[in-house]
Structures are given as C-alpha cells and as structure tokens.
CSV table of C-alpha atoms in Angstrom, one decimal:
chain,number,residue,atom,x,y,z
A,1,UNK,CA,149.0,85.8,81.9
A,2,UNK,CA,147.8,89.0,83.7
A,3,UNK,CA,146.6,90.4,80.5
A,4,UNK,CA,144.7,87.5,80.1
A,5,UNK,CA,143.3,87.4,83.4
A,6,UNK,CA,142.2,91.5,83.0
A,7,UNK,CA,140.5,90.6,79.4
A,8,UNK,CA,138.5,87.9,81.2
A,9,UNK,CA,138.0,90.1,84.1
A,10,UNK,CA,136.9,92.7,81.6
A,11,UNK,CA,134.3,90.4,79.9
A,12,UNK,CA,132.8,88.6,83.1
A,13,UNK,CA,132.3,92.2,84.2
A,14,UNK,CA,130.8,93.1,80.7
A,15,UNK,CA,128.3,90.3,81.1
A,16,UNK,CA,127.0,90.9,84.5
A,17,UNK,CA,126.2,94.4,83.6
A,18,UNK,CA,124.1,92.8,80.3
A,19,UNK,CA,122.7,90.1,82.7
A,20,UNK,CA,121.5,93.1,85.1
A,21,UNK,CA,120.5,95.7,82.5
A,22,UNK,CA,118.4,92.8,81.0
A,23,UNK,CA,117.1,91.6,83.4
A,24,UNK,CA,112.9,91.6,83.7
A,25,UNK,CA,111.5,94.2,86.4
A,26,UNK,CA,108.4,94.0,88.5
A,27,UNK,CA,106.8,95.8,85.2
A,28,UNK,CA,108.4,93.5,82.9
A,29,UNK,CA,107.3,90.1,84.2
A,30,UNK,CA,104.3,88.3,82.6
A,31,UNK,CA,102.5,86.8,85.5
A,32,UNK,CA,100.7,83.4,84.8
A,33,UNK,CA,97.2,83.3,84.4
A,34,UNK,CA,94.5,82.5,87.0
A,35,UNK,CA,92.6,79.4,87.2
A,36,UNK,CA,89.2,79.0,86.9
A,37,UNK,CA,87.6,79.6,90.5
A,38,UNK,CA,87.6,75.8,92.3
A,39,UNK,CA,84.0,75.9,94.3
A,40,UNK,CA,85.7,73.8,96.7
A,41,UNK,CA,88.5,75.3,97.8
A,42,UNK,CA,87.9,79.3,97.7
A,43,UNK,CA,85.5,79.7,100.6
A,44,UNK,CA,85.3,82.1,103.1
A,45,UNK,CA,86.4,84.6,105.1
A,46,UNK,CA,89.5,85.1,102.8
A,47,UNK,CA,88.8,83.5,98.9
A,48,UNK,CA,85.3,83.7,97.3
A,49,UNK,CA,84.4,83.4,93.4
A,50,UNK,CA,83.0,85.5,91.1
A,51,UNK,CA,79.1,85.0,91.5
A,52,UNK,CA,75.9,85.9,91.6
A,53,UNK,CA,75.3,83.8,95.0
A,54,UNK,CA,74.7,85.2,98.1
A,55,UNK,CA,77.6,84.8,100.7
A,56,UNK,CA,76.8,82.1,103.1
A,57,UNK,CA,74.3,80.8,101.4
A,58,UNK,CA,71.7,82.6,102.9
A,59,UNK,CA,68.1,83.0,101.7
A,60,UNK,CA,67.5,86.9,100.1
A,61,UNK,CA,65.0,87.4,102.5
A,62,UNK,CA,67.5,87.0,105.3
A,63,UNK,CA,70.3,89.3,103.5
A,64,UNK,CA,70.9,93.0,104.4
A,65,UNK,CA,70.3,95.1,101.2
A,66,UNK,CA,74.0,97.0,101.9
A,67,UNK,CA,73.9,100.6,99.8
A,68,UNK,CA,77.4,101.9,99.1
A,69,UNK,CA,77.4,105.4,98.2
A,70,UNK,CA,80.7,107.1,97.1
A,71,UNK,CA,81.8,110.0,95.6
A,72,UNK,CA,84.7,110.6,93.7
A,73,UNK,CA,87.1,114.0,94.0
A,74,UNK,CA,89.1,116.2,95.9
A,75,UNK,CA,87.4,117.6,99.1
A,76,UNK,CA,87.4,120.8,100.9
A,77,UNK,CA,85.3,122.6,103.0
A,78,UNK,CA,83.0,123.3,100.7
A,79,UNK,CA,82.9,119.5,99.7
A,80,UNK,CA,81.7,119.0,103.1
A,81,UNK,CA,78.8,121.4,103.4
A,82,UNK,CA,77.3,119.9,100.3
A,83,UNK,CA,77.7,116.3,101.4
A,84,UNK,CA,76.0,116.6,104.9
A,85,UNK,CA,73.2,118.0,102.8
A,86,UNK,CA,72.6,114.5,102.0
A,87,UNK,CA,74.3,112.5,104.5
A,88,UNK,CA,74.8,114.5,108.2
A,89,UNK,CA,71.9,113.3,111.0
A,90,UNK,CA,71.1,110.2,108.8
A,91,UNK,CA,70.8,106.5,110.6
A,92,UNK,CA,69.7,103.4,109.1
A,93,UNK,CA,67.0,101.7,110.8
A,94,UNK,CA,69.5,100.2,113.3
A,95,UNK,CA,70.0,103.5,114.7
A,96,UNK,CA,73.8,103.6,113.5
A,97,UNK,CA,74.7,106.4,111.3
A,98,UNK,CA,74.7,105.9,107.6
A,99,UNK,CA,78.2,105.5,105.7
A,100,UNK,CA,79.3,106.0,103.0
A,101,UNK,CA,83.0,106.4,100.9
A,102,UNK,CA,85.3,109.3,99.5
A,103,UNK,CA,87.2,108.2,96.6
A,104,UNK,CA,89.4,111.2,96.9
A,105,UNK,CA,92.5,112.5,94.7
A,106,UNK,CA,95.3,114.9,96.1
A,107,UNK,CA,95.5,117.7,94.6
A,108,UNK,CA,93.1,120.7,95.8
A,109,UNK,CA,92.5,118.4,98.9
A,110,UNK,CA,92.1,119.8,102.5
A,111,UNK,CA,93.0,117.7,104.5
A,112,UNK,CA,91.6,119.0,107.8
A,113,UNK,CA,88.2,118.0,105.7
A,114,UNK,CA,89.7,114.7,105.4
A,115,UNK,CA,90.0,114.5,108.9
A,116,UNK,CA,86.5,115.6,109.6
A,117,UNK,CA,85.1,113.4,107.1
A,118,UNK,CA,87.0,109.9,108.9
A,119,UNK,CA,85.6,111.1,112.2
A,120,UNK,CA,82.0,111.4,110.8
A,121,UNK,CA,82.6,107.9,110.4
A,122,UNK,CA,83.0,108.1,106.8
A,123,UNK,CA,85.3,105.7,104.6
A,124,UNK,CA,88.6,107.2,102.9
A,125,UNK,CA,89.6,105.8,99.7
A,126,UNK,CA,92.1,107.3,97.0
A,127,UNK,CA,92.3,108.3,94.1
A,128,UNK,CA,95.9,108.8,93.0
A,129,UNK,CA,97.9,111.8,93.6
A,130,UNK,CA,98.4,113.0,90.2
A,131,UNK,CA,94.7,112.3,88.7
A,132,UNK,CA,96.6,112.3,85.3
A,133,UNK,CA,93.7,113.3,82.2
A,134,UNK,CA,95.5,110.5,79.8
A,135,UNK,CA,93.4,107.7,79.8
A,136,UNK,CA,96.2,106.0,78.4
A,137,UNK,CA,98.4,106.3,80.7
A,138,UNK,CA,96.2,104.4,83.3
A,139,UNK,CA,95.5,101.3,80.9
A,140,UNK,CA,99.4,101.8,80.5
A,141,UNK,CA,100.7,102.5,83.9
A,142,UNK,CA,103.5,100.2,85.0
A,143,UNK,CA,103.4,98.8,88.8
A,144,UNK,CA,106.1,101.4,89.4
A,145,UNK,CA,104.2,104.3,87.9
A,146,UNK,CA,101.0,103.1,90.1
A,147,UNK,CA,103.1,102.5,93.0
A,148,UNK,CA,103.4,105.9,92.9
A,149,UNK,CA,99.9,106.9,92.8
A,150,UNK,CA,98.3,104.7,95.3
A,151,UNK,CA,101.0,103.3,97.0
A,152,UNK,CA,102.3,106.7,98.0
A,153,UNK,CA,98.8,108.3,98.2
A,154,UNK,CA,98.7,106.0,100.7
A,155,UNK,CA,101.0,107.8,103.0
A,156,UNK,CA,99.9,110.8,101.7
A,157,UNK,CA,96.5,110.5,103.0
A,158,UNK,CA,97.5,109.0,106.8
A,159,UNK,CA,99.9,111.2,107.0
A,160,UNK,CA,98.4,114.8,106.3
A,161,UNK,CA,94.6,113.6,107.4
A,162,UNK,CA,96.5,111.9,110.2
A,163,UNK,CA,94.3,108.9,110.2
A,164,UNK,CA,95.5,105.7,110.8
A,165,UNK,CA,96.9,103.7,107.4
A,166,UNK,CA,94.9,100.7,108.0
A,167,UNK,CA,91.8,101.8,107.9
A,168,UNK,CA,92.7,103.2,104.1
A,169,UNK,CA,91.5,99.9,102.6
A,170,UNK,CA,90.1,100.6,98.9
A,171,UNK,CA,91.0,102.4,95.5
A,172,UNK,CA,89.4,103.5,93.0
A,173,UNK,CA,91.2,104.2,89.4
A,174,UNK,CA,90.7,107.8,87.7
A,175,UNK,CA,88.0,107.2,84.8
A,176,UNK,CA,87.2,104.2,85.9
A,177,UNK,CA,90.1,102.9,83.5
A,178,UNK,CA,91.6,99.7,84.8
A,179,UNK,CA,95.0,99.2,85.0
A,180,UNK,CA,95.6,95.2,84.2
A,181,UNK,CA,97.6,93.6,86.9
A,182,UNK,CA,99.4,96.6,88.3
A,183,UNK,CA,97.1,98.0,90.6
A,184,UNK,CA,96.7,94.6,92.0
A,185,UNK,CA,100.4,94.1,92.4
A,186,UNK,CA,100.7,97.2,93.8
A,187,UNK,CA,97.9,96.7,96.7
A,188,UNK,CA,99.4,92.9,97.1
A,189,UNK,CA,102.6,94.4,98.3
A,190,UNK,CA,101.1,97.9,100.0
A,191,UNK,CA,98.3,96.6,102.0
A,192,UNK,CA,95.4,97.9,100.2
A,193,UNK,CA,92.2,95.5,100.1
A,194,UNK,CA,89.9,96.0,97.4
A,195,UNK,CA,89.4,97.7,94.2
A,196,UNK,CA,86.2,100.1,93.2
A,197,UNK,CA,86.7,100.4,89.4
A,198,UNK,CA,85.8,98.1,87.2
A,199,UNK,CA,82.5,98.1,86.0
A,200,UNK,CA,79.8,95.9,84.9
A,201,UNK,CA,77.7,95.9,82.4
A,202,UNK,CA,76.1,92.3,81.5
A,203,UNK,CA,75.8,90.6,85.0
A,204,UNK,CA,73.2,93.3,86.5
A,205,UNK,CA,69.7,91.0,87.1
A,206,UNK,CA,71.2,89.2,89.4
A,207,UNK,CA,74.6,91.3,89.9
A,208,UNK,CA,78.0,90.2,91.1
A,209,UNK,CA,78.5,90.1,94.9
A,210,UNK,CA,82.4,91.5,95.5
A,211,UNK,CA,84.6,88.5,95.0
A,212,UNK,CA,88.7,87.9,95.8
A,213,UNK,CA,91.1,87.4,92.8
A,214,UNK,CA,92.2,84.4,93.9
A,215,UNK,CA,90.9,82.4,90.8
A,216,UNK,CA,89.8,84.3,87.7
A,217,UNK,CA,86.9,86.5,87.4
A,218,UNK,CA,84.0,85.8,85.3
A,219,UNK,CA,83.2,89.6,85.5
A,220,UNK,CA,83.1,91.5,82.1
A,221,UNK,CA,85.9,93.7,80.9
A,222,UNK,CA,84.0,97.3,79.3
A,223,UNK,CA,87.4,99.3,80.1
A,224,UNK,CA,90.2,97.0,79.4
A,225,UNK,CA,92.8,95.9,80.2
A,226,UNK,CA,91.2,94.3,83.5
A,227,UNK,CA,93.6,91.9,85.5
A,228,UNK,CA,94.2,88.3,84.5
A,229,UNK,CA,96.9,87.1,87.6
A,230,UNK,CA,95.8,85.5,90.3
A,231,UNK,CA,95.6,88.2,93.1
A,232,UNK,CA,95.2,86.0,96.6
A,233,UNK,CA,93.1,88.1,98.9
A,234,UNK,CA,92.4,91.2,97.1
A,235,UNK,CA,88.6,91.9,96.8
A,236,UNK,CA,86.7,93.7,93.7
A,237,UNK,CA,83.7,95.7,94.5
A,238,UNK,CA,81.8,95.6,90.9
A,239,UNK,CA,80.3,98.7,89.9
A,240,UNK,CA,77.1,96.8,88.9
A,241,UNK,CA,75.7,99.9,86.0
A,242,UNK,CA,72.2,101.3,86.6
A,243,UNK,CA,70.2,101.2,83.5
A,244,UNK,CA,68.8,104.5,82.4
A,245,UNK,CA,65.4,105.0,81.1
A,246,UNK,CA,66.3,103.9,77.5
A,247,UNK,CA,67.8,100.6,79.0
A,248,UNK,CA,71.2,102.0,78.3
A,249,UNK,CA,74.3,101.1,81.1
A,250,UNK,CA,76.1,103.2,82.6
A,251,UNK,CA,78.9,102.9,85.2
A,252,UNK,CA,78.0,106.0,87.6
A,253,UNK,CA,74.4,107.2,88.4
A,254,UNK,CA,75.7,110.7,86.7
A,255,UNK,CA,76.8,109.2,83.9
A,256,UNK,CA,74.1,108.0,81.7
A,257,UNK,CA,73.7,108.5,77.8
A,258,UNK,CA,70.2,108.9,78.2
A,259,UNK,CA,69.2,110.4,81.8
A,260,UNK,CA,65.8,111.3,83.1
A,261,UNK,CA,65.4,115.0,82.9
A,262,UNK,CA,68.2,117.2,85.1
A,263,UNK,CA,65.4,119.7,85.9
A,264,UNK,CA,62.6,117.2,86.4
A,265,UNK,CA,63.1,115.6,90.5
A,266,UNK,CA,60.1,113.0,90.0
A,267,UNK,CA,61.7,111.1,87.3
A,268,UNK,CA,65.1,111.3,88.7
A,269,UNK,CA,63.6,109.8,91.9
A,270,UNK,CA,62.1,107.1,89.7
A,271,UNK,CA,65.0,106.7,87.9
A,272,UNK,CA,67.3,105.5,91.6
A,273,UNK,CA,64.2,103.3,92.8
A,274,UNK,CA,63.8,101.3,89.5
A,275,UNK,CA,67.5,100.5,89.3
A,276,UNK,CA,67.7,99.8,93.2
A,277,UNK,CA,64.6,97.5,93.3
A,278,UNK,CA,66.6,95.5,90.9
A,279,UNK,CA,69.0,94.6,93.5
A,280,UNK,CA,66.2,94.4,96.6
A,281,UNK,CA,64.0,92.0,94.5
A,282,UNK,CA,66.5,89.3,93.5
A,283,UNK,CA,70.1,88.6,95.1
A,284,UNK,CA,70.0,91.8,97.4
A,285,UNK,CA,73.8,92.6,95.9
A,286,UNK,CA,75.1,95.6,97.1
A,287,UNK,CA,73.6,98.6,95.3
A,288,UNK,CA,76.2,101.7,94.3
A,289,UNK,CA,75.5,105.1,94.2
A,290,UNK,CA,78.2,106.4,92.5
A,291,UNK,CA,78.4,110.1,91.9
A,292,UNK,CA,80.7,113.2,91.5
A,293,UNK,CA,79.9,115.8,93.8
A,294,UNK,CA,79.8,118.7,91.0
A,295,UNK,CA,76.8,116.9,89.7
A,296,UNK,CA,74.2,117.0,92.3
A,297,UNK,CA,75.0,121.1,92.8
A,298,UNK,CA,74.5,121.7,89.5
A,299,UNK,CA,71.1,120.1,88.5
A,300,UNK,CA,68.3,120.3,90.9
A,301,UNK,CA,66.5,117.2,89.0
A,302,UNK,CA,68.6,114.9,90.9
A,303,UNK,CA,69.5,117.2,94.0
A,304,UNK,CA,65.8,117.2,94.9
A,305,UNK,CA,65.3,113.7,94.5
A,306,UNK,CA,68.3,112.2,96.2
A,307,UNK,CA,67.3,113.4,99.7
A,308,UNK,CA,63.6,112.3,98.8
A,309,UNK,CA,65.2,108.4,98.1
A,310,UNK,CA,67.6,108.5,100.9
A,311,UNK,CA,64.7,108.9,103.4
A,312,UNK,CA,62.9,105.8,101.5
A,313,UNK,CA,65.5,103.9,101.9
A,314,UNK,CA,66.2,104.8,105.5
A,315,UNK,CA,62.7,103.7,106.3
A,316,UNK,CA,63.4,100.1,105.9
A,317,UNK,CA,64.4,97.7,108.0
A,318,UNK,CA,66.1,95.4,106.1
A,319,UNK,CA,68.4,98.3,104.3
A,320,UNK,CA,71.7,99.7,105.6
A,321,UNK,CA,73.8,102.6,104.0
A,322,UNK,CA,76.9,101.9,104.8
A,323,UNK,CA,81.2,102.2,104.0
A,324,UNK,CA,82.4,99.9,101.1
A,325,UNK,CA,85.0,98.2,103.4
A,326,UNK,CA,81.6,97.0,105.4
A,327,UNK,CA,80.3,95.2,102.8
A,328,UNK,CA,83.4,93.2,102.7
A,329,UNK,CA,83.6,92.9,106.3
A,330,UNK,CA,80.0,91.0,106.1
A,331,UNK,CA,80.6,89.1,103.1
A,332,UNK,CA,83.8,87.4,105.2
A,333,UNK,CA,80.9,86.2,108.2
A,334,UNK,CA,77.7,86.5,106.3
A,335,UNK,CA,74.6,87.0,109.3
A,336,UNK,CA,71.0,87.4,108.6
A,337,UNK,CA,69.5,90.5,109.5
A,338,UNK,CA,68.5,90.3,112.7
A,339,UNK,CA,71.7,89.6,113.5
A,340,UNK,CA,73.0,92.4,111.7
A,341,UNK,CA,70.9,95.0,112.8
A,342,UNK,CA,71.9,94.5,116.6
A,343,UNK,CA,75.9,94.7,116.2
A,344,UNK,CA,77.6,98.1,117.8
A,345,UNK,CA,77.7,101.0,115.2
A,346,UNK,CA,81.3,101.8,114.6
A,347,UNK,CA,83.0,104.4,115.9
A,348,UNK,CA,86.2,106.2,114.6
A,349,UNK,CA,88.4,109.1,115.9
A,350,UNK,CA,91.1,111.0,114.8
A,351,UNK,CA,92.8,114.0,115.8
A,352,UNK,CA,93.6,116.9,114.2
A,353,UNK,CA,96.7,119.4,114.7
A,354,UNK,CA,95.9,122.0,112.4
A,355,UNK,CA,98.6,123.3,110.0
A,356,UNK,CA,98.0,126.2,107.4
A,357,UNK,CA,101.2,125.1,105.1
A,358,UNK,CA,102.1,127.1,101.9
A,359,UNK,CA,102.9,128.5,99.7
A,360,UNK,CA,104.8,125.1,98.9
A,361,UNK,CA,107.0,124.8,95.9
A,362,UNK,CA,106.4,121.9,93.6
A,363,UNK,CA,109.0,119.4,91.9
A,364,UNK,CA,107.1,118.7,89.0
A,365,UNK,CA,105.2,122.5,88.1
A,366,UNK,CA,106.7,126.3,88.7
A,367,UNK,CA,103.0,127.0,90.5
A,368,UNK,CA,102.8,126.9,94.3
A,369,UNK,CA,100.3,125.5,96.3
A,370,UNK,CA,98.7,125.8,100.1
A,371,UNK,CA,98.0,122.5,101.9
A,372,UNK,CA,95.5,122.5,105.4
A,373,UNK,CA,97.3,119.0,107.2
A,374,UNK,CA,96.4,117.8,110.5
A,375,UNK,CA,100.3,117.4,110.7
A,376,UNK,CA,103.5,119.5,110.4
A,377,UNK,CA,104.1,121.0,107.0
A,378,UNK,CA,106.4,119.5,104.2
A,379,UNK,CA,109.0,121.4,102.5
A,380,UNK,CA,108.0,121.2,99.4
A,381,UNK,CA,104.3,120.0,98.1
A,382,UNK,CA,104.0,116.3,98.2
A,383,UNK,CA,103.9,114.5,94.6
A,384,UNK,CA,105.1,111.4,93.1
A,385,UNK,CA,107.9,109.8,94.3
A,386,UNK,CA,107.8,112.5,97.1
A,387,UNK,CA,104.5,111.4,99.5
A,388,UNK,CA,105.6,113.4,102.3
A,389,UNK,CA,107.5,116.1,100.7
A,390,UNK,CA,110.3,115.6,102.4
C-alpha cells in the first residue's frame, strides 16, 4: 500500500510540474480583440476613439494649433548646446515658454543633462535602455523583454536624472517599429500613459487627434505588428507623416525619400510650412516635428530654416509649442483659446546632486563605462534586468 501511495505521489507530482511548465506566461497569452470604438460610451477625460474630430466638439477656429517637437537620442552636454539653439528664450504668444520632448535612450546619456533638460521645463520620454539595432527584435519583443526596456528605463531615468517617475509619461519605440500588444501591456501595468511610435501615413488631410486604446484603432499599420487588445486608458500620439515635395510620406521631418535640398534653407523652410498649414487649415491636429538631433548639425539647409519657422510660428496667437503629455492633458478638458492662452505656464524643478560615477563594469559587455547621475553611483553600469545597478 505505501508503494502505491509513493507511485501516485510520484505522478501527481509529475503532473503539476507539466501543468506549471505548460502553463501560458504574460507573453504567451492571446489577448481578445478590441471592439469597434462605441461613440456612446468612450467619451472623455479618460476613453476617446480614433478620429479625425476635434475633442469637445469645438469649432477649428476655437482650437489651439498644439506643435509637439521631439527629438530622439541620447543626450549630453553637447545635446544641450545644440537644442537651446533652437529652443532656449522661446515663449509662445502666451508668454509661457515653448516645450517640447526628449525621446531619450540610455546608453551615452548624462544624466545631469537630463536633469537640466526637466528643469527647462522640458518633457522626458524613453527610449529603451538597450536601443537594440534588430528591427526584429522590436516587432518580436515579448512583454518580458520590453518590460525590460521601458519598464526598467523607467527607473533608470527617475532615478539617475532624479526626477520624479510620474512625470515620465510617454515612449517612444527605437525605429519607430511597433511592438504589437507588449508595449501596451507593459505601460498598463508600469504606469506609462501614451505611446509616440506608430505612424501614419493615409489619415493626414484631416489627421488623427491622439486617441485611447480602449476600443480598436482605425489608424493604419505602415510598421507592423501594431496592437489589436483593448488597452483601457493608454493614449497613442500618431505620428501624422509630412509629405515631402514629391508627395512622398515620411514618418520624421528628417526622414524623407525625397527632401528639399540639405544645403538650400528657403526650400526647407517651405518644405515645414506647407506640411504645417495642413494641420492649421483643417482639424488643427497636433503637428510633429520629429527629428534626430545629428540631423539639424549636419545640414545647414534645414538648420537655417528651422529657427526662421520657429519664430513664424511663435508669432501667432492661436499656436502653442508645447510637451506631448500637454496635448493629452487638453484633449481630456478641451478649452477654446482664450481660455487656453490665460492658464499658469508650468513650472517644474528638480535637484541635482552631482555624481561623476565610473569607470563602471558592465554585465552584459567586457567595456566600461562613466555615468554623470544626479544620485549616488551604482556598482556596476545599469542594463537590463539591472535598472539601478545594484
């Protein structure tokens, strides 16, 4: 009788360890499909469909034309100079300064700069730690794999810029490759609030206004997989393409198969007022400026011209450069302009203890690297799976 209460202990244990073994992870489950958007009963400040309508349902004339430029890299000091080129001193009509957000990825980072940056009143987004060159493994990544690199950049960033978490609201994925349902799984359960990397490249006369995932987005899919779950407060900002001068879309203003000429300021300054009076003429969606930073120092066609299009649209009164997470802060409690125009600028601090930290051993290369925090050092350079380097 005990034998044959071992050989049934034996297979009961046998089976829990199959039942366990097989059982589906958080990368492994098929979520269910997301409805159709229901008019009805996604309204705002927390659902909203995928459309061309203006939030509120207020008349164009009445709507703040928001620009949201970004830029997308590492930073360092360097970084810096070259941005307040552009951006230091500026205001919008309002007299609050201009915004605009940092899509920025680990690596080379300073994060002293980081610091700087927030306190300029600048929006911090990420990028992912590891910036990994594999397409594939981005329209690949498992939640636990992109866990890792926003989840985790997360802390990274807060905790080395030292700049409260919360006000680390929006991603955007490397290449602009989406990632299917993981990224959105991943800033359900980590407290991220919007996405910055899918494209569009048919719904640009009128464009998308940012929408939640709530219900299933009408948006098209140029860099697939794009996510198909239903995603209950999570917003997508659409990179609405500009159209370069042979009608050709293109996802960032650097990016275009056909450009105006890099050497040649006039057309390039033609080139960003055609493609923003297509949002200022019709549904006044937000127009993106989306460039890489290595782009405007190396071409003096569009260097010259950007500064020369930033003070044209500074001049009017119904236009406001500002963060990304702004835009979705006004979509939530859509006001005309005038009302608009008179709330209080924002204001952000954040101190920073300096730290020179290095040279840090890595877990996952024999190189060492320096990091400038704004907190103590780590013990080892952080990476994935290892946000603080602890």
């Amino acid at each position: 009788v005990q034998g044959l209460k071992m050989k049934w202990l034996g297979l009961i244990s046998l089976l829990l360890v199959v039942l366990v073994s097989s059982a589906p992870t958080d990368d492994e489950v098929v979520l269910p499909l997301a409805e159709p958007c229901d008019l009805e009963a996604c309204q705002l400040p927390d659902c909203r469909c995928s459309t061309t309508d203006i939030p509120g349902g207020l008349a164009a004339r009445d709507t703040p034309q928001f620009v949201v430029m970004t830029f997308d890299g590492p930073v360092d000091e360097y970084s810096l100079q070259d941005f307040n080129k552009y951006l230091g001193g500026r205001t919008n009509m309002n007299g609050c300064p201009v915004g605009a957000t940092f899509y920025i990825n680990h690596g080379s980072t300073n994060y002293e700069v980081v610091n700087q940056m927030y306190n300029q009143g600048f929006e911090i987004g990420l990028k992912s730690i590891s910036h990994n060159p594999n397409h594939e493994y981005w329209a690949e990544g498992t939640v636990e794999e992109m866990r890792k690199e926003f989840g985790d950049q997360r802390i990274t960033m807060s905790h080395f810029a030292n700049i409260p978490i919360e006000d680390i609201k929006g991603i955007r994925i490397p290449y602009l490759q989406m990632a299917g349902n993981a990224t959105f799984q991943v800033m359900s359960e980590s407290g991220l609030t919007y996405d910055a990397s899918w494209p569009s490249t048919t719904d640009l006369n009128p464009a998308l206004w940012p929408y939640t995932l709530d219900y299933a987005s009408t948006q098209d899919c140029p860099n697939p997989p794009c996510p198909t779950a239903s995603f209950p407060g999570k917003w997508v900002l659409p990179l609405a393409s500009w159209e370069d001068p042979e009608g050709n879309p293109c996802h960032l203003a650097d990016s275009c198969p056909s450009p105006p000429d890099l050497y040649n300021s006039n057309a390039w300054f033609e080139y960003m007022v055609s493609n923003f009076e297509r949002h200022y003429t019709s549904n006044r969606a937000p127009f993106g400026m989306h460039f890489r930073e290595w782009f405007l120092s190396a071409f003096p066609g569009p260097q010259m011209a950007l500064p020369r299009f930033l003070n044209l649209l500074n001049s009017l009164p119904d236009v406001f450069m500002v963060n990304a997470g702004e835009v979705i802060d006004w979509i939530k409690n859509p006001v005309p302009i005038n009302e608009y125009s008179s709330k209080p600028c924002r204001a952000q601090a954040a101190e920073c203890p300096v730290n020179s930290c290095g040279p840090l051993k890595a877990d996952h290369t024999y190189e060492q690297f320096w990091l400038q925090a704004c907190n103590e050092c780590p013990n080892v350079f952080p990476w994935l799976g290892n946000p603080l380097g602890k």
